[in-house]
Amino acid sequence: MADFGISSGNERKQKEQEMRSAGRLPQGQSLTLKWPVLHYGSVPRFDPARWDFRIWGQVETPVKLSWDEFSKLPRFHSKSDFHCVTRWSRFDNEWDGVAFREVMKLAKVKPAAKFVLVHAEQGYTANVPLADLDRDNVLFATHHDGEPLPADHGFPLRLIVPHLYAWKSVKWVRGIEFLDHDTAGFWEQNGYHMYGDPFKEQRFDTD
Ligand SMILES: Nc1nc2c(c(=O)[nH]1)N[C@H]1C(S)=C(S)[C@@H](COP(=O)(O)O)O[C@H]1N2
Ligand SMILES: [Mo]
């Protein structure tokens, strides 16, 4: 007799093995077929009339977009893996939204800009080198696997940086600040690694 609990467990194990052999599952991670929710604080309410997206710092043209304006930017699709520092990985996520590069173009970034501090609701921040955002699979996502982002996964907008630990994939994002130096974001101030490469297990600032 088929036991669905066990067979889905086997399916998970099998996929995990497959991803490990393919070099896509970092050390210390296990594969999840579900989509856990993980964040600090509460889920913010979205008010399209008050929402804005700001770009400032080392730019020629500071930018402020309304939700309506952001929604008119060219659309972008990308499929990628997602690795949380609490040791789960979720594979082949289908993201839709606006490419980071598309957004960056709006502000004419100065050559001095080398880092970005990503800002979200309730003061959450994460720091990422600009070169790690200026990549073809980094985007501001509005949809996951064909559905609008659920509120607790970052609706209406979240950043996706697939090759770094997911605390850099900022939910409820509201702006990006270009900087000529690196500065610690929320988790980085609390002992997490400044860069956060899951394949090097850069979890803490001591790693
Ligand atoms: N604004 C905000 N974004 C955040 C977080 C947070 O606390 N606040 N947590 C991060 C962490 S640690 C992870 S693992 C992912 C989790 O995304 P998920 O809840 O959609 O799985 O969101 C990241 N983005
Ligand atoms: Mo995380």
Coordinates of C-alpha atoms and ligand atoms in Angstrom, one line a residue:
M1 CA 0.0 0.0 0.0
A2 CA 1.3 3.4 -0.9
D3 CA 1.8 5.7 2.1
F4 CA 1.7 9.2 0.7
G5 CA 3.7 10.6 3.6
I6 CA 6.5 8.3 3.0
S7 CA 6.4 8.5 -0.8
S8 CA 6.6 12.3 -0.7
G9 CA 9.5 12.0 1.7
N10 CA 11.2 9.7 -0.8
E11 CA 10.6 12.2 -3.5
R12 CA 12.2 14.9 -1.4
K13 CA 15.3 12.7 -0.6
Q14 CA 15.6 11.8 -4.3
K15 CA 15.5 15.4 -5.4
E16 CA 17.9 16.4 -2.7
Q17 CA 20.4 13.7 -3.9
E18 CA 20.0 14.9 -7.5
M19 CA 20.6 18.6 -6.5
R20 CA 23.7 17.6 -4.4
S21 CA 25.2 15.6 -7.3
A22 CA 24.5 18.5 -9.6
G23 CA 26.4 20.8 -7.2
R24 CA 23.3 22.9 -6.6
L25 CA 22.8 22.0 -2.9
P26 CA 25.4 23.7 -0.7
Q27 CA 27.0 21.9 2.3
G28 CA 24.8 22.0 5.4
Q29 CA 21.6 22.6 3.5
S30 CA 18.6 20.4 3.0
L31 CA 16.0 20.6 0.3
T32 CA 12.4 21.7 1.0
L33 CA 9.5 21.2 -1.3
K34 CA 7.5 23.6 0.7
W35 CA 8.1 27.3 1.0
P36 CA 8.9 28.3 4.6
V37 CA 8.2 31.9 5.7
L38 CA 11.0 33.5 7.5
H39 CA 11.5 37.1 8.7
Y40 CA 12.1 39.4 11.6
G41 CA 9.0 41.4 12.8
S42 CA 5.5 41.6 11.4
V43 CA 4.1 41.5 7.9
P44 CA 3.6 45.1 6.7
R45 CA 0.4 46.3 5.2
F46 CA 0.6 47.5 1.6
D47 CA -1.0 50.8 0.8
P48 CA -0.6 51.5 -3.0
A49 CA -1.4 55.2 -2.5
R50 CA 1.5 55.7 0.0
W51 CA 4.0 53.1 -1.3
D52 CA 7.1 54.5 -3.1
F53 CA 10.4 53.1 -4.3
R54 CA 13.4 55.4 -3.9
I55 CA 16.9 55.3 -5.4
W56 CA 19.5 57.5 -3.8
G57 CA 23.1 57.9 -2.7
Q58 CA 25.9 57.7 -5.3
V59 CA 23.6 58.4 -8.3
E60 CA 23.3 61.3 -10.8
T61 CA 19.5 61.3 -10.6
P62 CA 17.8 60.4 -7.3
V63 CA 14.5 58.6 -8.2
K64 CA 11.2 58.2 -6.5
L65 CA 8.6 55.9 -8.1
S66 CA 5.0 55.4 -7.2
W67 CA 3.5 51.9 -7.3
D68 CA 1.8 52.9 -10.5
E69 CA 5.1 54.0 -12.1
F70 CA 7.0 50.9 -10.8
S71 CA 4.2 48.7 -12.3
K72 CA 4.8 50.1 -15.7
L73 CA 8.5 49.1 -15.9
P74 CA 9.4 46.4 -18.4
R75 CA 8.8 42.9 -17.0
F76 CA 11.4 40.2 -16.5
H77 CA 11.4 36.5 -15.7
S78 CA 14.0 34.4 -14.1
K79 CA 14.3 30.9 -12.6
S80 CA 16.6 30.3 -9.6
D81 CA 17.4 28.5 -6.4
F82 CA 17.0 30.0 -2.9
H83 CA 19.2 29.2 0.1
C84 CA 18.3 30.2 3.6
V85 CA 21.1 30.4 6.3
T86 CA 18.8 28.3 8.6
R87 CA 19.7 25.4 6.3
W88 CA 16.9 25.0 3.8
S89 CA 17.1 25.4 0.0
R90 CA 14.2 25.7 -2.5
F91 CA 15.0 25.0 -6.1
D92 CA 13.7 26.2 -9.5
N93 CA 11.7 29.1 -8.2
E94 CA 10.0 31.0 -11.1
W95 CA 10.2 34.7 -10.4
D96 CA 8.5 37.5 -12.4
G97 CA 9.1 41.2 -11.8
V98 CA 11.5 43.9 -12.9
A99 CA 15.2 43.3 -13.5
F100 CA 17.6 45.0 -11.1
R101 CA 19.5 46.4 -14.1
E102 CA 16.3 48.0 -15.4
V103 CA 15.8 49.8 -12.1
M104 CA 19.4 50.8 -11.8
K105 CA 19.3 52.5 -15.2
L106 CA 16.7 55.0 -14.0
A107 CA 19.2 56.6 -11.6
K108 CA 22.4 56.8 -13.6
V109 CA 24.7 55.3 -11.0
K110 CA 28.0 57.1 -10.4
P111 CA 31.3 55.2 -10.9
A112 CA 32.0 55.6 -7.2
A113 CA 29.1 53.3 -6.3
K114 CA 30.5 49.9 -5.2
F115 CA 27.9 48.7 -2.7
V116 CA 24.1 48.9 -2.2
L117 CA 22.2 49.1 1.0
V118 CA 18.8 47.6 0.3
H119 CA 16.0 49.2 2.4
A120 CA 12.7 47.6 3.3
E121 CA 9.6 48.4 5.4
Q122 CA 10.2 48.7 9.2
G123 CA 13.8 49.6 8.7
Y124 CA 15.1 46.2 7.6
T125 CA 18.2 46.5 5.5
A126 CA 20.8 44.3 3.7
N127 CA 24.1 45.2 2.2
V128 CA 25.2 43.7 -1.1
P129 CA 28.2 44.6 -3.4
L130 CA 26.9 46.3 -6.5
A131 CA 28.6 43.7 -8.7
D132 CA 26.4 41.0 -7.1
L133 CA 23.2 42.9 -8.0
D134 CA 24.3 43.9 -11.5
R135 CA 23.7 40.3 -12.7
D136 CA 21.3 38.8 -15.1
N137 CA 19.3 36.8 -12.6
V138 CA 18.8 39.5 -10.0
L139 CA 15.3 41.1 -9.9
F140 CA 12.7 42.8 -7.9
A141 CA 10.0 40.2 -7.9
T142 CA 6.2 40.6 -7.8
H143 CA 5.3 37.0 -8.6
H144 CA 6.5 33.5 -7.6
D145 CA 5.6 30.4 -9.6
G146 CA 3.1 32.4 -11.6
E147 CA 1.2 33.8 -8.6
P148 CA 1.4 37.2 -7.0
L149 CA 3.7 37.1 -4.0
P150 CA 1.8 36.3 -0.8
A151 CA 1.9 39.0 1.8
D152 CA 4.3 37.0 4.1
H153 CA 6.7 36.3 1.2
G154 CA 7.1 40.0 0.5
F155 CA 4.1 41.4 -1.4
P156 CA 4.1 43.7 -3.3
L157 CA 7.8 43.6 -4.0
R158 CA 10.9 41.7 -3.0
L159 CA 14.5 41.5 -4.1
I160 CA 15.9 38.2 -5.3
V161 CA 19.6 37.6 -5.2
P162 CA 19.8 33.8 -5.8
H163 CA 23.6 33.3 -5.3
L164 CA 23.7 34.7 -1.7
Y165 CA 22.0 33.6 1.5
A166 CA 18.3 34.6 1.4
W167 CA 18.5 37.2 4.1
K168 CA 19.9 39.4 1.2
S169 CA 16.7 38.7 -0.8
V170 CA 14.9 41.6 1.0
K171 CA 11.1 41.3 1.3
W172 CA 8.8 44.4 1.2
V173 CA 11.6 46.4 -0.4
R174 CA 11.2 50.2 -0.6
G175 CA 14.5 51.4 -2.0
I176 CA 18.1 51.1 -2.8
E177 CA 21.0 53.3 -1.6
F178 CA 24.2 53.3 -3.6
L179 CA 27.3 53.7 -1.5
D180 CA 31.1 54.0 -2.2
H181 CA 31.8 51.7 0.9
D182 CA 30.3 48.6 2.5
T183 CA 28.1 49.1 5.5
A184 CA 26.4 46.4 7.6
G185 CA 22.6 45.8 7.2
F186 CA 20.2 44.4 9.8
W187 CA 21.5 40.8 10.1
E188 CA 25.1 41.8 9.3
Q189 CA 25.0 44.2 12.4
N190 CA 23.8 41.2 14.3
G191 CA 26.8 38.9 13.5
Y192 CA 26.0 37.6 10.1
H193 CA 28.5 37.6 7.3
M194 CA 28.9 40.8 5.2
Y195 CA 28.8 38.8 1.9
G196 CA 27.0 35.5 2.7
D197 CA 28.0 33.0 0.0
P198 CA 26.0 29.7 0.7
F199 CA 28.5 27.6 -1.2
K200 CA 31.2 28.8 1.2
E201 CA 28.9 28.6 4.2
Q202 CA 29.5 32.3 5.0
R203 CA 27.0 32.4 7.8
F204 CA 28.6 34.5 10.5
D205 CA 31.2 37.2 10.4
T206 CA 33.6 34.7 11.9
D207 CA 33.2 32.3 8.9
Ligands
LIG1 N1 12.2 42.7 4.9 C1 12.7 41.5 5.3 N2 13.1 40.7 4.3 C2 13.6 39.5 4.6 C3 13.8 39.1 5.9 C4 13.3 39.9 6.9 O1 13.4 39.6 8.1 N3 12.8 41.2 6.6 N4 14.3 37.8 6.1 C5 15.2 37.2 5.1 C6 15.4 35.8 5.3 S1 16.5 35.4 6.6 C7 15.0 34.8 4.5 S2 15.5 33.2 4.6 C8 14.0 35.2 3.4 C9 12.8 34.3 3.5 O2 11.9 34.5 2.5 P1 10.6 33.7 2.5 O3 9.9 34.0 3.8 O4 9.8 34.2 1.3 O5 10.9 32.2 2.4 O6 13.6 36.5 3.4 C10 14.6 37.4 3.7 N5 14.1 38.7 3.5
MO2 MO 17.1 33.2 6.1

